[in-house]
Amino acid sequence: MPTLQGQTMDEHFFKLGMDASEPYLTYAKSYTTVNSPQKPREWVKRSGWTKYNSDGSWEPVDAPNESMLTFDTEVMYKEHSFAVMACAVSPTAWYAWLSPWLLGESENEVQLIPLGDIKQPRIVVGHNIGYDRARVLEEYGMEQTRNFFLDTMSLHVAVNGMCSQQRPTWMRHKKNKDLRDKIANESNSVELAALLESKMLSEEEEELWVGRSSVNSLRDVAKFHCDVTIDKSQRDYFGELNRQQILGKLEELLDYCAADVAITHRVYKKVFPNFLEVCPHPVSFGALRHLSSVILPVNETWKEYLTNAEATYHQRVDDVQRRLVELCNEALKVKESPDIYMNDPWLRQLDWSGQEIKMVKGKKKGDPPRPAARQKKPGMPQWYKDLFPKSTADISLTVRTRIAPILLKLSWDGYPLIWSDKFGWTFKVPKDQVKKFENQPVVLCDMSEEKNLELRDDRKHVYFKLPHKDGPQARCVNPLAKGYLQYFERGTLSSQYALAKEALEMNASCSYWISARDRIMSQMVVYEDQVKQSGSTGEKSNRLGFILPQIIPMGTITRRAVENTWLTASNAKANRVGSELKAMIKAPPGYVFVGADVDSQELWIASLVGDAQFQLHGGNAIGFMTLEGSKAAGTDMHSRTAQILGISRNDAKVFNYGRIYGAGVKFAATLLRQFNPSMSEKETQQVATNLYRETKGTRTTRRILSENSFWRGGTESFVFNKLEEFADQERPRTPALGAGITEALMRRFINKGSFMTSRINWAIQSSGVDYLHLLIISMDYLIRRFNIDARLAITVHDEIRYLVKEEDKYRAAMALQVANVWTRAMFSQQVGIDDLPQSCAYFSAVDIDHVLRKEVDMDCVTPSHPHKIPHGESLDISRLLDKDQEAYLDPSVVPVLPPSPQKYSYTPREPVMAALQANNNPAFIKAQITKDDKELREIIKEVTKTKSATASTARSVRNGSKSTNFHSAEPQKAVLMDVDSGLYRDFRIGMALQRLVEMGAIENKNFVAGWAGGDGLADAAEDEGGDEGCVEGADAVDDSLGVAEGLKDARVGRGPDLLAVGIYVPDAGDAGGEVLVG
């Protein structure tokens, strides 16, 4: 193993993080202290970059070549994807770039913006800067530039973002506020009175977090951080005007672009210091450079992929549509035979009215009547007319059209499908056959409120809703959706026509392409010859191109990266058109992809949090299963869950992660219904409830054991209790890197217990992001230290892929293994465990491949890609070690760009988990394990007995001292302060003490300070009445009471004028200590 850069893993990673962050971190901090120079009054109309000096002069330049820039581009997005103008500002000058295409100097729209020497370190600040990076010239190359693209949107999300549950409330608040501001500017006060009457204003006051967050657009972020209102209406010009019209407004639009740059810099100056406070570890900053510089290489096969997928899609859709039209024409043949269509359970649902042809008088006297002009399909029934948007348009009939199931004559268990406006698709069963469906996952419909009189008045039949993956309340609106294919294969859903199954299969196979085709086809591909401007058309198959994924490196409050195509791309499936997308990313000749999937990353983090209480890997049940369970033997957590529930292992993964993230029984039941449709509703609820009882446990409230309610008796109770304790801190921080939660989810700004699922989810997912950041920084160091030719290609949550020179592939694989060991060791040490089991230390496999794909042995054969892709290589640690010198990280290698972590000094920090180990007393641990109520009562009895003995000793000590009359004292206001161990000698505490002595409240100064909030104490006082009333502090005092290190017990009593908190303090010369009240 390479040598560590410190005595602890935290010191090691601090130094690696600092080394990766510099000089960028220095630039970034410095850039927050400078003001932008004055914006130019006039702009020069010339292509390329123009520099505007602060003295008013200007000069043409090839590129800004600055070390600090704020940058923004503008794109005529309806014309093409390339920038037509850009503005940038440095601490000393303004810059503007104009496209030669815009000025008519070239008809080639592929114009990229140069930023300067790729060897020069620079920070480039922008709002959603990934969009602008895709238009930068130097980024399209195999060699990584030393640009650090800093995204103000990501910084804002990490510091003041909101979770998806909060967004609707925030939008409602914004709408109300905008309305209020509008009314305030008008003289008419009637609307204002109505607004006040509707209590909208009081609602805002209840939601404190609303004022601590905003959505992510530059307009909203600028308003939130800088209280600046900006007008974005000119942006529409880039979508509405042509080239000449844009040129006509050039001055105005450059002013608009420059204004965005100036406001982005102002936002940056506010939000970056806040980000460093929320995410103080240098690893959290340093990893962003690599995440913002990902790259995906392609060749000419990319164009073939788009052509083949589109052609396959159209061929399948057109074939099914053509045959649906044939069925439609078949149905039309009986339009004049009501006795036939009214006795057909499907056709009678169609509207056969409107077949009359409107006639008008002949043009001349004696001429016969003639059909009226502009009639839509005269003589045809209404249902047929409805298939044509206009009389001259083509028929609009697809598998998603409402009448398609009717034309296909679909049945459920042999009973015809009937459409209900209230319940969606149902099936009709004679009353004497209802028993057949008693234990099936279908819901009986109450037709009393149905609009269709024929269904409402039907006394001979009952109607059942078709099952839906979202539960019994949801209604099925398209039985030809891909989720119903399984019912077709089992024969539950059937048709008189073979076409029905084909239509379903077509819908399932094309669903991915239908949803993703616009995003995929709009991907911006730039080929090397276009960058070099060689003029070559380069039709050769080995033509190299690049896609720069427009990633938001911290797009969610958990700091996960967000991107709408590559981070959501599916894996290749044999029946899905276009699903070979990822495999179209192909390493250039001489390069390979080296990467790995982190094994059960978030599951391991969750189990480690539970193990922390025992300071032992595998100390709790889920931790042991995570370490010892094997996928191959079917003993890992996902395999066991799959066996218990009768579902696949992949489905069990969704189930398990949902539970770990805090989702409840309702979520579990919905998933079960989706994964195992044969289960009845009652059975689904029962299985989900039982599984939660066995895993999560039973929710219990015993304040003598724990201030908050806790889970007990489940295999995962320890984990959930620790996660909830974690999430319920004032500002939760991740255990590894100490990254804080967004302000909108801080406890002080939300109601007690609110958004708990989001906060638990944050604790796990944000720790997963820490894991990724630690891996990236480890690899950054190892790549430079051992001269490995590699750069980060893409990360997808728990997957990481590097683009590596062929001769370095095994050393890069070994570097990944080392990075994983370091990362897991860092997590373990930060929760207080100073060892690491081999079973989780290494990646189970490192993949070496020439394309991107989930597994190296996937053929990636799909309807649009019939040819197999040759397999790659997958190596576990043993096989990698067998490579000997090829995989050896030789310490004698002299680095070309030597890292220098040793020059940074390190100050030890207290681990985040240290503050959460307070309630590890044996009684509480036993209580979390027990399922038996009787055993729990015995534990409580033992704790009560111990506490009574302690209180008795404390009382005898107090009785020997002078009594104080508290009833005449003034009520004491709560004082909020942070108190560290030993700070009772501090000057401030001394002053407060002296004041209490003067009041006659206390005599003895030997105490450990705590703090309390009035509301919590008031609640506590209600628990016990009377002058002598006294209750256990752990039972009576809620979150508002915090106690410093050394606190052993607390007691609360209430008199007529005073609510007091007693704190038990051990005294050096006294066996029992004393209880002081103040």
Short mmCIF file of N, CA and C in Angstrom, two decimals, residues 509-598:
data_model
loop_
_atom_site.label_atom_id
_atom_site.label_comp_id
_atom_site.label_asym_id
_atom_site.label_seq_id
_atom_site.Cartn_x
_atom_site.Cartn_y
_atom_site.Cartn_z
N SER A 509 -41.19 -2.08 -25.55
CA SER A 509 -39.86 -1.98 -26.16
C SER A 509 -39.52 -0.55 -26.57
N CYS A 510 -40.52 0.24 -26.87
CA CYS A 510 -40.25 1.62 -27.34
C CYS A 510 -40.35 2.65 -26.23
N SER A 511 -40.77 2.23 -25.03
CA SER A 511 -41.03 3.21 -23.97
C SER A 511 -39.78 4.00 -23.61
N TYR A 512 -38.61 3.32 -23.57
CA TYR A 512 -37.38 4.03 -23.22
C TYR A 512 -37.03 5.08 -24.28
N TRP A 513 -37.12 4.67 -25.53
CA TRP A 513 -36.77 5.60 -26.61
C TRP A 513 -37.76 6.76 -26.69
N ILE A 514 -39.05 6.47 -26.45
CA ILE A 514 -40.06 7.53 -26.47
C ILE A 514 -39.73 8.59 -25.42
N SER A 515 -39.32 8.14 -24.21
CA SER A 515 -39.08 9.08 -23.12
C SER A 515 -37.73 9.79 -23.25
N ALA A 516 -36.74 9.11 -23.89
CA ALA A 516 -35.38 9.66 -23.87
C ALA A 516 -34.90 10.21 -25.21
N ARG A 517 -35.64 9.97 -26.30
CA ARG A 517 -35.11 10.28 -27.64
C ARG A 517 -34.75 11.75 -27.82
N ASP A 518 -35.58 12.67 -27.29
CA ASP A 518 -35.27 14.10 -27.47
C ASP A 518 -33.96 14.46 -26.78
N ARG A 519 -33.78 13.93 -25.56
CA ARG A 519 -32.55 14.23 -24.81
C ARG A 519 -31.33 13.62 -25.49
N ILE A 520 -31.50 12.39 -26.00
CA ILE A 520 -30.37 11.70 -26.62
C ILE A 520 -30.00 12.36 -27.95
N MET A 521 -31.02 12.67 -28.75
CA MET A 521 -30.74 13.23 -30.08
C MET A 521 -30.22 14.67 -30.02
N SER A 522 -30.45 15.33 -28.88
CA SER A 522 -29.95 16.71 -28.75
C SER A 522 -28.58 16.77 -28.09
N GLN A 523 -27.96 15.61 -27.85
CA GLN A 523 -26.62 15.61 -27.26
C GLN A 523 -25.64 16.35 -28.19
N MET A 524 -24.81 17.17 -27.58
CA MET A 524 -23.87 18.01 -28.34
C MET A 524 -22.58 17.22 -28.55
N VAL A 525 -22.38 16.74 -29.77
CA VAL A 525 -21.17 15.97 -30.09
C VAL A 525 -20.23 16.86 -30.91
N VAL A 526 -19.00 16.98 -30.44
CA VAL A 526 -18.00 17.76 -31.18
C VAL A 526 -16.85 16.82 -31.52
N TYR A 527 -16.53 16.77 -32.81
CA TYR A 527 -15.45 15.88 -33.27
C TYR A 527 -14.12 16.63 -33.28
N GLU A 528 -13.06 15.84 -33.12
CA GLU A 528 -11.71 16.41 -33.01
C GLU A 528 -11.36 17.29 -34.19
N ASP A 529 -11.75 16.86 -35.40
CA ASP A 529 -11.40 17.66 -36.57
C ASP A 529 -12.14 18.99 -36.58
N GLN A 530 -13.33 19.04 -35.93
CA GLN A 530 -14.04 20.32 -35.83
C GLN A 530 -13.31 21.26 -34.87
N VAL A 531 -12.74 20.69 -33.81
CA VAL A 531 -11.99 21.50 -32.84
C VAL A 531 -10.74 22.07 -33.49
N LYS A 532 -10.08 21.21 -34.28
CA LYS A 532 -8.84 21.66 -34.92
C LYS A 532 -9.11 22.53 -36.14
N GLN A 533 -10.40 22.62 -36.55
CA GLN A 533 -10.79 23.43 -37.71
C GLN A 533 -9.99 23.03 -38.96
N SER A 534 -9.81 21.72 -39.11
CA SER A 534 -9.00 21.26 -40.25
C SER A 534 -9.78 21.29 -41.55
N GLY A 535 -11.09 21.39 -41.46
CA GLY A 535 -11.91 21.43 -42.66
C GLY A 535 -12.24 20.04 -43.19
N SER A 536 -11.66 19.01 -42.57
CA SER A 536 -11.90 17.63 -43.02
C SER A 536 -13.31 17.20 -42.64
N THR A 537 -13.95 16.50 -43.54
CA THR A 537 -15.29 15.99 -43.21
C THR A 537 -15.18 14.76 -42.34
N GLY A 538 -14.07 14.06 -42.44
CA GLY A 538 -13.77 12.96 -41.53
C GLY A 538 -14.82 11.90 -41.48
N GLU A 539 -15.17 11.31 -42.60
CA GLU A 539 -16.21 10.29 -42.62
C GLU A 539 -15.69 8.92 -42.20
N LYS A 540 -14.41 8.85 -41.80
CA LYS A 540 -13.85 7.54 -41.41
C LYS A 540 -14.50 7.07 -40.11
N SER A 541 -14.54 5.75 -39.91
CA SER A 541 -15.22 5.19 -38.75
C SER A 541 -14.47 5.47 -37.45
N ASN A 542 -13.16 5.79 -37.55
CA ASN A 542 -12.41 6.04 -36.32
C ASN A 542 -12.36 7.52 -35.95
N ARG A 543 -13.21 8.31 -36.56
CA ARG A 543 -13.28 9.73 -36.24
C ARG A 543 -13.66 9.90 -34.77
N LEU A 544 -12.85 10.64 -34.02
CA LEU A 544 -13.04 10.76 -32.57
C LEU A 544 -13.85 12.01 -32.22
N GLY A 545 -14.86 11.82 -31.40
CA GLY A 545 -15.65 12.95 -30.93
C GLY A 545 -15.85 12.89 -29.43
N PHE A 546 -16.39 13.96 -28.89
CA PHE A 546 -16.59 14.03 -27.44
C PHE A 546 -17.97 14.60 -27.11
N ILE A 547 -18.54 14.07 -26.03
CA ILE A 547 -19.74 14.66 -25.43
C ILE A 547 -19.32 15.12 -24.03
N LEU A 548 -19.64 16.36 -23.69
CA LEU A 548 -19.38 16.85 -22.33
C LEU A 548 -20.72 16.87 -21.58
N PRO A 549 -20.99 15.87 -20.73
CA PRO A 549 -22.25 15.86 -19.99
C PRO A 549 -22.41 17.16 -19.19
N GLN A 550 -23.57 17.78 -19.32
CA GLN A 550 -23.78 19.08 -18.67
C GLN A 550 -24.26 18.85 -17.24
N ILE A 551 -23.29 18.46 -16.42
CA ILE A 551 -23.57 18.02 -15.05
C ILE A 551 -23.71 19.21 -14.10
N ILE A 552 -24.66 19.10 -13.18
CA ILE A 552 -24.71 20.00 -12.02
C ILE A 552 -24.07 19.19 -10.89
N PRO A 553 -22.84 19.51 -10.49
CA PRO A 553 -22.09 18.61 -9.59
C PRO A 553 -22.74 18.40 -8.23
N MET A 554 -23.52 19.38 -7.76
CA MET A 554 -24.29 19.19 -6.51
C MET A 554 -25.72 19.66 -6.80
N GLY A 555 -26.48 18.81 -7.46
CA GLY A 555 -27.80 19.23 -7.94
C GLY A 555 -28.94 18.98 -6.98
N THR A 556 -28.69 18.20 -5.92
CA THR A 556 -29.73 17.94 -4.91
C THR A 556 -29.19 18.32 -3.54
N ILE A 557 -30.08 18.38 -2.55
CA ILE A 557 -29.63 18.77 -1.21
C ILE A 557 -28.68 17.75 -0.60
N THR A 558 -28.65 16.53 -1.14
CA THR A 558 -27.69 15.53 -0.66
C THR A 558 -26.33 15.70 -1.34
N ARG A 559 -26.21 16.68 -2.21
CA ARG A 559 -25.00 17.00 -2.97
C ARG A 559 -24.70 15.98 -4.05
N ARG A 560 -25.71 15.21 -4.44
CA ARG A 560 -25.53 14.29 -5.57
C ARG A 560 -25.48 15.08 -6.87
N ALA A 561 -24.69 14.57 -7.83
CA ALA A 561 -24.65 15.20 -9.15
C ALA A 561 -25.97 14.91 -9.89
N VAL A 562 -26.35 15.87 -10.76
CA VAL A 562 -27.59 15.74 -11.52
C VAL A 562 -27.29 16.02 -12.99
N GLU A 563 -27.86 15.20 -13.85
CA GLU A 563 -27.75 15.40 -15.31
C GLU A 563 -28.86 14.56 -15.91
N ASN A 564 -29.50 15.04 -16.98
CA ASN A 564 -30.77 14.40 -17.37
C ASN A 564 -30.64 13.26 -18.38
N THR A 565 -29.45 12.95 -18.86
CA THR A 565 -29.31 11.85 -19.82
C THR A 565 -28.39 10.74 -19.31
N TRP A 566 -27.15 11.08 -19.04
CA TRP A 566 -26.14 10.06 -18.73
C TRP A 566 -26.26 9.53 -17.31
N LEU A 567 -26.72 10.35 -16.39
CA LEU A 567 -26.85 9.90 -15.00
C LEU A 567 -28.15 9.13 -14.78
N THR A 568 -29.02 9.11 -15.82
CA THR A 568 -30.28 8.36 -15.71
C THR A 568 -30.38 7.28 -16.79
N ALA A 569 -29.28 7.08 -17.54
CA ALA A 569 -29.32 6.13 -18.67
C ALA A 569 -29.53 4.72 -18.16
N SER A 570 -30.40 3.98 -18.86
CA SER A 570 -30.68 2.59 -18.45
C SER A 570 -29.59 1.68 -19.02
N ASN A 571 -29.55 0.46 -18.51
CA ASN A 571 -28.63 -0.54 -19.05
C ASN A 571 -29.29 -1.23 -20.23
N ALA A 572 -28.47 -1.79 -21.11
CA ALA A 572 -28.99 -2.43 -22.33
C ALA A 572 -29.90 -3.61 -21.97
N LYS A 573 -31.11 -3.62 -22.58
CA LYS A 573 -32.04 -4.73 -22.37
C LYS A 573 -32.48 -5.24 -23.73
N ALA A 574 -32.61 -6.55 -23.81
CA ALA A 574 -32.85 -7.20 -25.10
C ALA A 574 -34.11 -6.71 -25.78
N ASN A 575 -35.10 -6.24 -25.02
CA ASN A 575 -36.38 -5.86 -25.63
C ASN A 575 -36.61 -4.35 -25.67
N ARG A 576 -35.57 -3.53 -25.40
CA ARG A 576 -35.79 -2.08 -25.33
C ARG A 576 -34.98 -1.35 -26.40
N VAL A 577 -35.70 -0.69 -27.28
CA VAL A 577 -35.07 0.08 -28.36
C VAL A 577 -34.23 1.22 -27.77
N GLY A 578 -32.98 1.32 -28.22
CA GLY A 578 -32.13 2.43 -27.82
C GLY A 578 -31.47 2.29 -26.47
N SER A 579 -31.72 1.18 -25.77
CA SER A 579 -31.18 1.05 -24.41
C SER A 579 -29.69 0.73 -24.40
N GLU A 580 -29.10 0.58 -25.59
CA GLU A 580 -27.65 0.37 -25.67
C GLU A 580 -26.88 1.69 -25.58
N LEU A 581 -27.57 2.76 -25.21
CA LEU A 581 -27.00 4.12 -25.17
C LEU A 581 -25.60 4.17 -24.57
N LYS A 582 -25.44 3.64 -23.33
CA LYS A 582 -24.15 3.77 -22.64
C LYS A 582 -23.03 3.06 -23.41
N ALA A 583 -23.36 1.95 -24.07
CA ALA A 583 -22.34 1.20 -24.80
C ALA A 583 -21.88 1.92 -26.06
N MET A 584 -22.57 2.99 -26.42
CA MET A 584 -22.13 3.80 -27.57
C MET A 584 -21.01 4.76 -27.20
N ILE A 585 -20.72 4.85 -25.90
CA ILE A 585 -19.57 5.62 -25.44
C ILE A 585 -18.36 4.70 -25.53
N LYS A 586 -17.45 5.00 -26.44
CA LYS A 586 -16.36 4.08 -26.76
C LYS A 586 -15.01 4.75 -26.55
N ALA A 587 -14.13 4.05 -25.84
CA ALA A 587 -12.79 4.58 -25.58
C ALA A 587 -12.04 4.74 -26.90
N PRO A 588 -11.27 5.83 -27.06
CA PRO A 588 -10.47 6.01 -28.29
C PRO A 588 -9.41 4.91 -28.40
N PRO A 589 -8.87 4.70 -29.58
CA PRO A 589 -7.79 3.70 -29.73
C PRO A 589 -6.65 3.99 -28.75
N GLY A 590 -6.19 2.93 -28.08
CA GLY A 590 -5.10 3.09 -27.11
C GLY A 590 -5.56 3.43 -25.71
N TYR A 591 -6.88 3.53 -25.52
CA TYR A 591 -7.43 3.84 -24.20
C TYR A 591 -8.49 2.81 -23.81
N VAL A 592 -8.76 2.69 -22.52
CA VAL A 592 -9.84 1.83 -22.00
C VAL A 592 -10.54 2.55 -20.86
N PHE A 593 -11.72 2.04 -20.52
CA PHE A 593 -12.41 2.52 -19.31
C PHE A 593 -12.03 1.59 -18.15
N VAL A 594 -11.62 2.17 -17.05
CA VAL A 594 -11.35 1.40 -15.84
C VAL A 594 -12.27 1.95 -14.75
N GLY A 595 -13.04 1.10 -14.14
CA GLY A 595 -13.98 1.60 -13.14
C GLY A 595 -14.53 0.50 -12.27
N ALA A 596 -15.39 0.90 -11.34
CA ALA A 596 -15.97 -0.07 -10.41
C ALA A 596 -17.29 0.48 -9.87
N ASP A 597 -18.12 -0.43 -9.41
CA ASP A 597 -19.33 -0.07 -8.66
C ASP A 597 -19.02 -0.31 -7.19
N VAL A 598 -19.30 0.67 -6.36
CA VAL A 598 -19.07 0.49 -4.92
C VAL A 598 -20.10 -0.51 -4.40
#
